[in-house]
């Protein structure tokens, strides 16, 4: 958790009750720099009268703030939208849900965590393959270590998920769990000292291309071999959870 910042304050200020709020981004991935923003992600609960009325309420809220000189970025989805995203093979929202860096939790959050394994499918590999490719292109444009680490992290998260059925977003932990290039530890250390720093000769471009291609091939093979199902199985219990949470909130 980022030290010296009161993250509960911004959570308490939100107009709708939060089901959960966790830290995502570089802090979750294990390579924050000294001046990294803090990315807060979570789920809120719209009042039932706003959901059943004629108006279409915004399901996503974004709040930018500066606290103690640190930029905070809070993005939350209404519970119904968040669950739809969970069922849509979206690895990003699962990382938010399962983040160990918890700022706000509830019994509904705990129920979502318990149901999360039911939505995992072999097709989540597409999410991580696509995200890694996007970040690789960003690295080609910027030359910064940050998108490069995002690319490696996404591929290793995808491989680990296909192999074990577990969502692990923390790159240092993935380096212990999966075979990965040894120089990633040096890239993590360099990123921690400079948010927008470059490679500075740490790794040759040809080596990066080779290793990213090898990890992509491993992800392809892991998807082929995985025991994860083709379709999520959690729609019914997740629907029941959304209904129960909304009704319980309206009865308060």
PDB file of C-alpha atoms in Angstrom:
ATOM      1  CA  UNK A   1       0.000   0.000   0.000  1.00  0.00           C
ATOM      2  CA  UNK A   2       1.289   3.523  -0.731  1.00  0.00           C
ATOM      3  CA  UNK A   3       2.649   5.001   2.485  1.00  0.00           C
ATOM      4  CA  UNK A   4       1.543   8.306   3.975  1.00  0.00           C
ATOM      5  CA  UNK A   5      -1.656   8.753   1.950  1.00  0.00           C
ATOM      6  CA  UNK A   6      -5.165   8.634   3.414  1.00  0.00           C
ATOM      7  CA  UNK A   7      -6.966   6.601   0.760  1.00  0.00           C
ATOM      8  CA  UNK A   8     -10.064   6.059   2.876  1.00  0.00           C
ATOM      9  CA  UNK A   9     -10.926   9.758   2.692  1.00  0.00           C
ATOM     10  CA  UNK A  10     -11.598   9.788  -1.046  1.00  0.00           C
ATOM     11  CA  UNK A  11     -13.577   6.555  -0.724  1.00  0.00           C
ATOM     12  CA  UNK A  12     -15.752   8.052   2.028  1.00  0.00           C
ATOM     13  CA  UNK A  13     -16.522  11.087  -0.137  1.00  0.00           C
ATOM     14  CA  UNK A  14     -18.267   9.135  -2.900  1.00  0.00           C
ATOM     15  CA  UNK A  15     -22.012   9.737  -3.390  1.00  0.00           C
ATOM     16  CA  UNK A  16     -22.897   6.058  -3.727  1.00  0.00           C
ATOM     17  CA  UNK A  17     -21.930   3.278  -1.308  1.00  0.00           C
ATOM     18  CA  UNK A  18     -18.885   1.359  -2.467  1.00  0.00           C
ATOM     19  CA  UNK A  19     -18.986  -2.423  -2.620  1.00  0.00           C
ATOM     20  CA  UNK A  20     -15.201  -2.418  -2.696  1.00  0.00           C
ATOM     21  CA  UNK A  21     -12.222  -0.269  -3.568  1.00  0.00           C
ATOM     22  CA  UNK A  22      -8.763  -1.668  -4.266  1.00  0.00           C
ATOM     23  CA  UNK A  23      -5.451  -0.435  -5.612  1.00  0.00           C
ATOM     24  CA  UNK A  24      -4.593  -1.373  -9.177  1.00  0.00           C
ATOM     25  CA  UNK A  25      -1.946  -0.279 -11.667  1.00  0.00           C
ATOM     26  CA  UNK A  26       1.771  -0.253 -10.957  1.00  0.00           C
ATOM     27  CA  UNK A  27       1.308  -0.686  -7.192  1.00  0.00           C
ATOM     28  CA  UNK A  28      -0.631  -3.897  -7.764  1.00  0.00           C
ATOM     29  CA  UNK A  29       1.788  -5.055 -10.455  1.00  0.00           C
ATOM     30  CA  UNK A  30       4.758  -4.643  -8.140  1.00  0.00           C
ATOM     31  CA  UNK A  31       6.724  -1.901  -9.858  1.00  0.00           C
ATOM     32  CA  UNK A  32       5.533   1.518  -8.626  1.00  0.00           C
ATOM     33  CA  UNK A  33       7.979   4.374  -8.878  1.00  0.00           C
ATOM     34  CA  UNK A  34       8.450   7.029  -6.243  1.00  0.00           C
ATOM     35  CA  UNK A  35       6.127   9.364  -8.176  1.00  0.00           C
ATOM     36  CA  UNK A  36       3.549   6.861  -9.443  1.00  0.00           C
ATOM     37  CA  UNK A  37      -0.110   7.835  -9.422  1.00  0.00           C
ATOM     38  CA  UNK A  38      -2.387   5.725  -7.241  1.00  0.00           C
ATOM     39  CA  UNK A  39      -5.029   3.907  -9.280  1.00  0.00           C
ATOM     40  CA  UNK A  40      -8.090   3.060  -7.202  1.00  0.00           C
ATOM     41  CA  UNK A  41     -10.684   0.776  -8.766  1.00  0.00           C
ATOM     42  CA  UNK A  42     -13.931  -0.606  -7.457  1.00  0.00           C
ATOM     43  CA  UNK A  43     -17.666  -0.999  -7.565  1.00  0.00           C
ATOM     44  CA  UNK A  44     -20.476   1.191  -6.301  1.00  0.00           C
ATOM     45  CA  UNK A  45     -24.181   0.522  -5.836  1.00  0.00           C
ATOM     46  CA  UNK A  46     -26.683   2.796  -7.539  1.00  0.00           C
ATOM     47  CA  UNK A  47     -29.958   3.383  -5.647  1.00  0.00           C
ATOM     48  CA  UNK A  48     -32.741   1.133  -6.881  1.00  0.00           C
ATOM     49  CA  UNK A  49     -34.914   4.099  -7.872  1.00  0.00           C
ATOM     50  CA  UNK A  50     -32.212   5.290 -10.271  1.00  0.00           C
ATOM     51  CA  UNK A  51     -31.925   1.855 -11.850  1.00  0.00           C
ATOM     52  CA  UNK A  52     -35.643   1.214 -12.419  1.00  0.00           C
ATOM     53  CA  UNK A  53     -36.634   4.741 -13.516  1.00  0.00           C
ATOM     54  CA  UNK A  54     -36.804   6.151 -17.049  1.00  0.00           C
ATOM     55  CA  UNK A  55     -33.484   7.989 -16.872  1.00  0.00           C
ATOM     56  CA  UNK A  56     -30.316   6.086 -17.696  1.00  0.00           C
ATOM     57  CA  UNK A  57     -27.895   6.767 -14.844  1.00  0.00           C
ATOM     58  CA  UNK A  58     -24.157   6.741 -15.564  1.00  0.00           C
ATOM     59  CA  UNK A  59     -22.844   3.342 -14.569  1.00  0.00           C
ATOM     60  CA  UNK A  60     -19.215   4.419 -14.335  1.00  0.00           C
ATOM     61  CA  UNK A  61     -17.800   7.213 -12.178  1.00  0.00           C
ATOM     62  CA  UNK A  62     -14.298   8.682 -12.486  1.00  0.00           C
ATOM     63  CA  UNK A  63     -12.768  10.962  -9.873  1.00  0.00           C
ATOM     64  CA  UNK A  64      -9.349  12.610 -10.112  1.00  0.00           C
ATOM     65  CA  UNK A  65      -7.842  14.110  -6.981  1.00  0.00           C
ATOM     66  CA  UNK A  66      -4.561  15.266  -5.495  1.00  0.00           C
ATOM     67  CA  UNK A  67      -3.860  14.181  -1.925  1.00  0.00           C
ATOM     68  CA  UNK A  68      -0.624  15.028  -0.171  1.00  0.00           C
ATOM     69  CA  UNK A  69       0.996  15.733  -3.549  1.00  0.00           C
ATOM     70  CA  UNK A  70      -0.004  12.358  -5.001  1.00  0.00           C
ATOM     71  CA  UNK A  71      -2.448  12.055  -7.883  1.00  0.00           C
ATOM     72  CA  UNK A  72      -5.329   9.665  -7.181  1.00  0.00           C
ATOM     73  CA  UNK A  73      -7.505   8.194  -9.894  1.00  0.00           C
ATOM     74  CA  UNK A  74     -10.705   6.492  -8.697  1.00  0.00           C
ATOM     75  CA  UNK A  75     -12.862   4.615 -11.214  1.00  0.00           C
ATOM     76  CA  UNK A  76     -15.889   2.623 -10.078  1.00  0.00           C
ATOM     77  CA  UNK A  77     -18.649   0.783 -11.923  1.00  0.00           C
ATOM     78  CA  UNK A  78     -22.148   0.089 -10.709  1.00  0.00           C
ATOM     79  CA  UNK A  79     -22.376  -3.479  -9.444  1.00  0.00           C
ATOM     80  CA  UNK A  80     -24.494  -4.653 -12.372  1.00  0.00           C
ATOM     81  CA  UNK A  81     -22.019  -3.316 -14.941  1.00  0.00           C
ATOM     82  CA  UNK A  82     -19.074  -4.725 -13.009  1.00  0.00           C
ATOM     83  CA  UNK A  83     -20.634  -8.178 -13.000  1.00  0.00           C
ATOM     84  CA  UNK A  84     -21.329  -7.927 -16.732  1.00  0.00           C
ATOM     85  CA  UNK A  85     -17.643  -7.132 -17.220  1.00  0.00           C
ATOM     86  CA  UNK A  86     -16.694 -10.120 -15.068  1.00  0.00           C
ATOM     87  CA  UNK A  87     -18.747 -12.367 -17.326  1.00  0.00           C
ATOM     88  CA  UNK A  88     -17.192 -10.836 -20.430  1.00  0.00           C
ATOM     89  CA  UNK A  89     -13.743 -12.415 -20.146  1.00  0.00           C
ATOM     90  CA  UNK A  90     -12.259  -9.225 -18.750  1.00  0.00           C
ATOM     91  CA  UNK A  91      -9.082 -10.006 -16.869  1.00  0.00           C
ATOM     92  CA  UNK A  92      -8.614  -6.386 -15.840  1.00  0.00           C
ATOM     93  CA  UNK A  93     -11.723  -6.268 -13.638  1.00  0.00           C
ATOM     94  CA  UNK A  94     -10.825  -9.605 -12.076  1.00  0.00           C
ATOM     95  CA  UNK A  95      -7.414  -8.218 -11.123  1.00  0.00           C
ATOM     96  CA  UNK A  96      -9.178  -5.282  -9.473  1.00  0.00           C
ATOM     97  CA  UNK A  97     -11.600  -7.557  -7.636  1.00  0.00           C
ATOM     98  CA  UNK A  98      -8.869  -9.908  -6.423  1.00  0.00           C
ATOM     99  CA  UNK A  99      -6.280  -7.239  -5.619  1.00  0.00           C
ATOM    100  CA  UNK A 100      -4.753  -7.836  -2.168  1.00  0.00           C
ATOM    101  CA  UNK A 101      -4.396  -4.044  -1.758  1.00  0.00           C
ATOM    102  CA  UNK A 102      -7.863  -3.470  -0.300  1.00  0.00           C
ATOM    103  CA  UNK A 103      -9.021   0.009   0.707  1.00  0.00           C
ATOM    104  CA  UNK A 104     -12.737  -0.777   1.232  1.00  0.00           C
ATOM    105  CA  UNK A 105     -14.467  -4.127   1.485  1.00  0.00           C
ATOM    106  CA  UNK A 106     -17.966  -5.436   2.239  1.00  0.00           C
ATOM    107  CA  UNK A 107     -19.782  -8.747   2.424  1.00  0.00           C
ATOM    108  CA  UNK A 108     -20.802  -8.284  -1.229  1.00  0.00           C
ATOM    109  CA  UNK A 109     -17.133  -7.873  -2.134  1.00  0.00           C
ATOM    110  CA  UNK A 110     -16.366 -11.122  -0.342  1.00  0.00           C
ATOM    111  CA  UNK A 111     -19.174 -12.846  -2.244  1.00  0.00           C
ATOM    112  CA  UNK A 112     -17.818 -11.555  -5.571  1.00  0.00           C
ATOM    113  CA  UNK A 113     -14.357 -12.880  -4.700  1.00  0.00           C
ATOM    114  CA  UNK A 114     -15.838 -16.275  -3.862  1.00  0.00           C
ATOM    115  CA  UNK A 115     -17.677 -16.412  -7.198  1.00  0.00           C
ATOM    116  CA  UNK A 116     -14.753 -15.159  -9.287  1.00  0.00           C
ATOM    117  CA  UNK A 117     -13.371 -18.637 -10.127  1.00  0.00           C
ATOM    118  CA  UNK A 118     -16.658 -19.459 -11.863  1.00  0.00           C
ATOM    119  CA  UNK A 119     -16.136 -16.812 -14.539  1.00  0.00           C
ATOM    120  CA  UNK A 120     -12.608 -17.843 -15.523  1.00  0.00           C
ATOM    121  CA  UNK A 121     -12.350 -19.263 -19.041  1.00  0.00           C
ATOM    122  CA  UNK A 122      -9.693 -20.241 -21.538  1.00  0.00           C
ATOM    123  CA  UNK A 123     -10.668 -17.149 -23.522  1.00  0.00           C
ATOM    124  CA  UNK A 124      -9.173 -14.847 -20.880  1.00  0.00           C
ATOM    125  CA  UNK A 125      -5.920 -15.584 -22.706  1.00  0.00           C
ATOM    126  CA  UNK A 126      -7.172 -13.278 -25.487  1.00  0.00           C
ATOM    127  CA  UNK A 127      -7.375 -10.390 -23.017  1.00  0.00           C
ATOM    128  CA  UNK A 128      -3.789 -10.807 -21.880  1.00  0.00           C
ATOM    129  CA  UNK A 129      -2.429 -11.451 -25.367  1.00  0.00           C
ATOM    130  CA  UNK A 130      -4.121  -8.330 -26.709  1.00  0.00           C
ATOM    131  CA  UNK A 131      -3.101  -6.148 -23.776  1.00  0.00           C
ATOM    132  CA  UNK A 132       0.519  -7.255 -24.080  1.00  0.00           C
ATOM    133  CA  UNK A 133       0.544  -6.463 -27.802  1.00  0.00           C
ATOM    134  CA  UNK A 134      -0.827  -2.967 -27.145  1.00  0.00           C
ATOM    135  CA  UNK A 135       1.780  -2.271 -24.480  1.00  0.00           C
ATOM    136  CA  UNK A 136       4.559  -3.606 -26.736  1.00  0.00           C
ATOM    137  CA  UNK A 137       3.518  -1.092 -29.392  1.00  0.00           C
ATOM    138  CA  UNK A 138       3.523   1.691 -26.786  1.00  0.00           C
ATOM    139  CA  UNK A 139       7.048   0.724 -25.807  1.00  0.00           C
ATOM    140  CA  UNK A 140       8.066   0.895 -29.459  1.00  0.00           C
ATOM    141  CA  UNK A 141       6.762   4.459 -29.572  1.00  0.00           C
ATOM    142  CA  UNK A 142       7.941   5.763 -26.191  1.00  0.00           C
ATOM    143  CA  UNK A 143      10.979   3.635 -25.375  1.00  0.00           C
ATOM    144  CA  UNK A 144       9.928   3.708 -21.719  1.00  0.00           C
ATOM    145  CA  UNK A 145      10.321   0.733 -19.390  1.00  0.00           C
ATOM    146  CA  UNK A 146       6.769   1.091 -18.045  1.00  0.00           C
ATOM    147  CA  UNK A 147       4.810  -0.262 -21.047  1.00  0.00           C
ATOM    148  CA  UNK A 148       7.472  -2.915 -21.558  1.00  0.00           C
ATOM    149  CA  UNK A 149       6.930  -4.202 -18.018  1.00  0.00           C
ATOM    150  CA  UNK A 150       3.173  -4.049 -18.592  1.00  0.00           C
ATOM    151  CA  UNK A 151       3.629  -6.274 -21.648  1.00  0.00           C
ATOM    152  CA  UNK A 152       5.738  -8.861 -19.802  1.00  0.00           C
ATOM    153  CA  UNK A 153       3.383  -8.758 -16.815  1.00  0.00           C
ATOM    154  CA  UNK A 154       0.316  -9.385 -18.980  1.00  0.00           C
ATOM    155  CA  UNK A 155       1.862 -12.367 -20.746  1.00  0.00           C
ATOM    156  CA  UNK A 156       3.043 -13.941 -17.490  1.00  0.00           C
ATOM    157  CA  UNK A 157      -0.329 -13.340 -15.819  1.00  0.00           C
ATOM    158  CA  UNK A 158      -2.058 -15.005 -18.764  1.00  0.00           C
ATOM    159  CA  UNK A 159       0.297 -17.991 -18.765  1.00  0.00           C
ATOM    160  CA  UNK A 160      -0.104 -18.455 -15.019  1.00  0.00           C
ATOM    161  CA  UNK A 161      -3.885 -18.195 -15.254  1.00  0.00           C
ATOM    162  CA  UNK A 162      -4.087 -20.780 -18.017  1.00  0.00           C
ATOM    163  CA  UNK A 163      -1.810 -23.149 -16.095  1.00  0.00           C
ATOM    164  CA  UNK A 164      -3.202 -22.789 -12.579  1.00  0.00           C
ATOM    165  CA  UNK A 165      -6.609 -21.103 -12.778  1.00  0.00           C
ATOM    166  CA  UNK A 166      -5.325 -18.286 -10.545  1.00  0.00           C
ATOM    167  CA  UNK A 167      -5.199 -14.569 -11.360  1.00  0.00           C
ATOM    168  CA  UNK A 168      -1.840 -13.188 -10.217  1.00  0.00           C
ATOM    169  CA  UNK A 169      -1.050  -9.626 -11.300  1.00  0.00           C
ATOM    170  CA  UNK A 170       2.060  -9.024  -9.148  1.00  0.00           C
ATOM    171  CA  UNK A 171       5.077  -9.296 -11.442  1.00  0.00           C
ATOM    172  CA  UNK A 172       7.702 -10.105  -8.747  1.00  0.00           C
ATOM    173  CA  UNK A 173       5.496 -13.012  -7.607  1.00  0.00           C
ATOM    174  CA  UNK A 174       5.117 -14.182 -11.207  1.00  0.00           C
ATOM    175  CA  UNK A 175       8.892 -14.221 -11.590  1.00  0.00           C
ATOM    176  CA  UNK A 176       8.979 -16.764  -8.758  1.00  0.00           C
ATOM    177  CA  UNK A 177       6.124 -18.826 -10.216  1.00  0.00           C
ATOM    178  CA  UNK A 178       6.926 -18.840 -13.938  1.00  0.00           C
ATOM    179  CA  UNK A 179      10.050 -19.113 -16.054  1.00  0.00           C
ATOM    180  CA  UNK A 180      10.882 -15.575 -17.145  1.00  0.00           C
ATOM    181  CA  UNK A 181      13.873 -13.524 -18.344  1.00  0.00           C
ATOM    182  CA  UNK A 182      16.283 -12.776 -15.499  1.00  0.00           C
ATOM    183  CA  UNK A 183      16.666  -9.146 -16.580  1.00  0.00           C
ATOM    184  CA  UNK A 184      13.051  -8.363 -15.598  1.00  0.00           C
ATOM    185  CA  UNK A 185      14.206  -7.869 -12.002  1.00  0.00           C
ATOM    186  CA  UNK A 186      16.607  -5.183 -13.217  1.00  0.00           C
ATOM    187  CA  UNK A 187      13.858  -3.519 -15.260  1.00  0.00           C
ATOM    188  CA  UNK A 188      11.603  -3.474 -12.193  1.00  0.00           C
ATOM    189  CA  UNK A 189      14.346  -1.830 -10.142  1.00  0.00           C
ATOM    190  CA  UNK A 190      14.926   0.778 -12.863  1.00  0.00           C
ATOM    191  CA  UNK A 191      11.192   1.522 -13.158  1.00  0.00           C
ATOM    192  CA  UNK A 192      10.946   2.090  -9.401  1.00  0.00           C
ATOM    193  CA  UNK A 193      13.479   4.895  -9.604  1.00  0.00           C
ATOM    194  CA  UNK A 194      11.989   6.665 -12.654  1.00  0.00           C
ATOM    195  CA  UNK A 195       8.343   6.535 -13.746  1.00  0.00           C
ATOM    196  CA  UNK A 196       9.146   7.403 -17.358  1.00  0.00           C
ATOM    197  CA  UNK A 197      12.692   6.092 -17.596  1.00  0.00           C
ATOM    198  CA  UNK A 198      14.082   4.274 -20.598  1.00  0.00           C
ATOM    199  CA  UNK A 199      16.080   1.093 -20.982  1.00  0.00           C
ATOM    200  CA  UNK A 200      19.455   2.849 -20.848  1.00  0.00           C
ATOM    201  CA  UNK A 201      21.102  -0.154 -22.466  1.00  0.00           C
ATOM    202  CA  UNK A 202      19.862  -2.689 -19.904  1.00  0.00           C
ATOM    203  CA  UNK A 203      18.592  -5.101 -22.588  1.00  0.00           C
ATOM    204  CA  UNK A 204      19.123  -5.302 -26.328  1.00  0.00           C
ATOM    205  CA  UNK A 205      16.088  -4.820 -28.532  1.00  0.00           C
ATOM    206  CA  UNK A 206      16.615  -8.143 -30.285  1.00  0.00           C
ATOM    207  CA  UNK A 207      16.580  -9.938 -26.922  1.00  0.00           C
ATOM    208  CA  UNK A 208      13.307  -8.248 -25.952  1.00  0.00           C
ATOM    209  CA  UNK A 209      11.715  -9.219 -29.261  1.00  0.00           C
ATOM    210  CA  UNK A 210      12.826 -12.812 -28.842  1.00  0.00           C
ATOM    211  CA  UNK A 211      11.608 -13.121 -25.262  1.00  0.00           C
ATOM    212  CA  UNK A 212       8.245 -11.436 -25.865  1.00  0.00           C
ATOM    213  CA  UNK A 213       7.666 -13.736 -28.843  1.00  0.00           C
ATOM    214  CA  UNK A 214       8.605 -16.766 -26.730  1.00  0.00           C
ATOM    215  CA  UNK A 215       6.209 -15.771 -23.935  1.00  0.00           C
ATOM    216  CA  UNK A 216       3.424 -15.169 -26.455  1.00  0.00           C
ATOM    217  CA  UNK A 217       3.985 -18.658 -27.842  1.00  0.00           C
ATOM    218  CA  UNK A 218       3.895 -20.053 -24.311  1.00  0.00           C
ATOM    219  CA  UNK A 219       0.605 -18.279 -23.686  1.00  0.00           C
ATOM    220  CA  UNK A 220      -0.801 -19.777 -26.894  1.00  0.00           C
ATOM    221  CA  UNK A 221       0.273 -23.246 -25.771  1.00  0.00           C
ATOM    222  CA  UNK A 222      -1.021 -22.727 -22.239  1.00  0.00           C
ATOM    223  CA  UNK A 223      -4.398 -21.698 -23.633  1.00  0.00           C
ATOM    224  CA  UNK A 224      -4.448 -24.821 -25.788  1.00  0.00           C
ATOM    225  CA  UNK A 225      -3.576 -27.049 -22.808  1.00  0.00           C
ATOM    226  CA  UNK A 226      -5.620 -25.360 -20.079  1.00  0.00           C
ATOM    227  CA  UNK A 227      -8.385 -27.083 -18.162  1.00  0.00           C
ATOM    228  CA  UNK A 228     -10.350 -23.857 -17.897  1.00  0.00           C
ATOM    229  CA  UNK A 229     -13.770 -24.041 -19.572  1.00  0.00           C
ATOM    230  CA  UNK A 230     -14.803 -22.267 -22.756  1.00  0.00           C
ATOM    231  CA  UNK A 231     -17.748 -20.490 -21.103  1.00  0.00           C
ATOM    232  CA  UNK A 232     -18.223 -18.890 -17.656  1.00  0.00           C
ATOM    233  CA  UNK A 233     -20.460 -20.732 -15.210  1.00  0.00           C
ATOM    234  CA  UNK A 234     -21.273 -17.986 -12.735  1.00  0.00           C
ATOM    235  CA  UNK A 235     -24.083 -16.004 -14.388  1.00  0.00           C
ATOM    236  CA  UNK A 236     -26.915 -17.302 -12.201  1.00  0.00           C
ATOM    237  CA  UNK A 237     -25.312 -16.831  -8.760  1.00  0.00           C
ATOM    238  CA  UNK A 238     -23.885 -13.466  -9.823  1.00  0.00           C
ATOM    239  CA  UNK A 239     -27.329 -12.337 -10.945  1.00  0.00           C
ATOM    240  CA  UNK A 240     -28.754 -13.390  -7.588  1.00  0.00           C
ATOM    241  CA  UNK A 241     -26.008 -11.452  -5.815  1.00  0.00           C
ATOM    242  CA  UNK A 242     -26.724  -8.253  -7.771  1.00  0.00           C
ATOM    243  CA  UNK A 243     -30.460  -8.500  -7.032  1.00  0.00           C
ATOM    244  CA  UNK A 244     -29.929  -9.243  -3.352  1.00  0.00           C
ATOM    245  CA  UNK A 245     -27.421  -6.405  -2.944  1.00  0.00           C
ATOM    246  CA  UNK A 246     -29.715  -3.896  -4.650  1.00  0.00           C
ATOM    247  CA  UNK A 247     -32.749  -4.907  -2.612  1.00  0.00           C
ATOM    248  CA  UNK A 248     -30.800  -4.885   0.643  1.00  0.00           C
ATOM    249  CA  UNK A 249     -29.548  -1.379  -0.115  1.00  0.00           C
ATOM    250  CA  UNK A 250     -33.066  -0.140  -0.911  1.00  0.00           C
ATOM    251  CA  UNK A 251     -34.346  -1.524   2.421  1.00  0.00           C
ATOM    252  CA  UNK A 252     -31.884   0.566   4.445  1.00  0.00           C
TER     253      UNK A 252
END
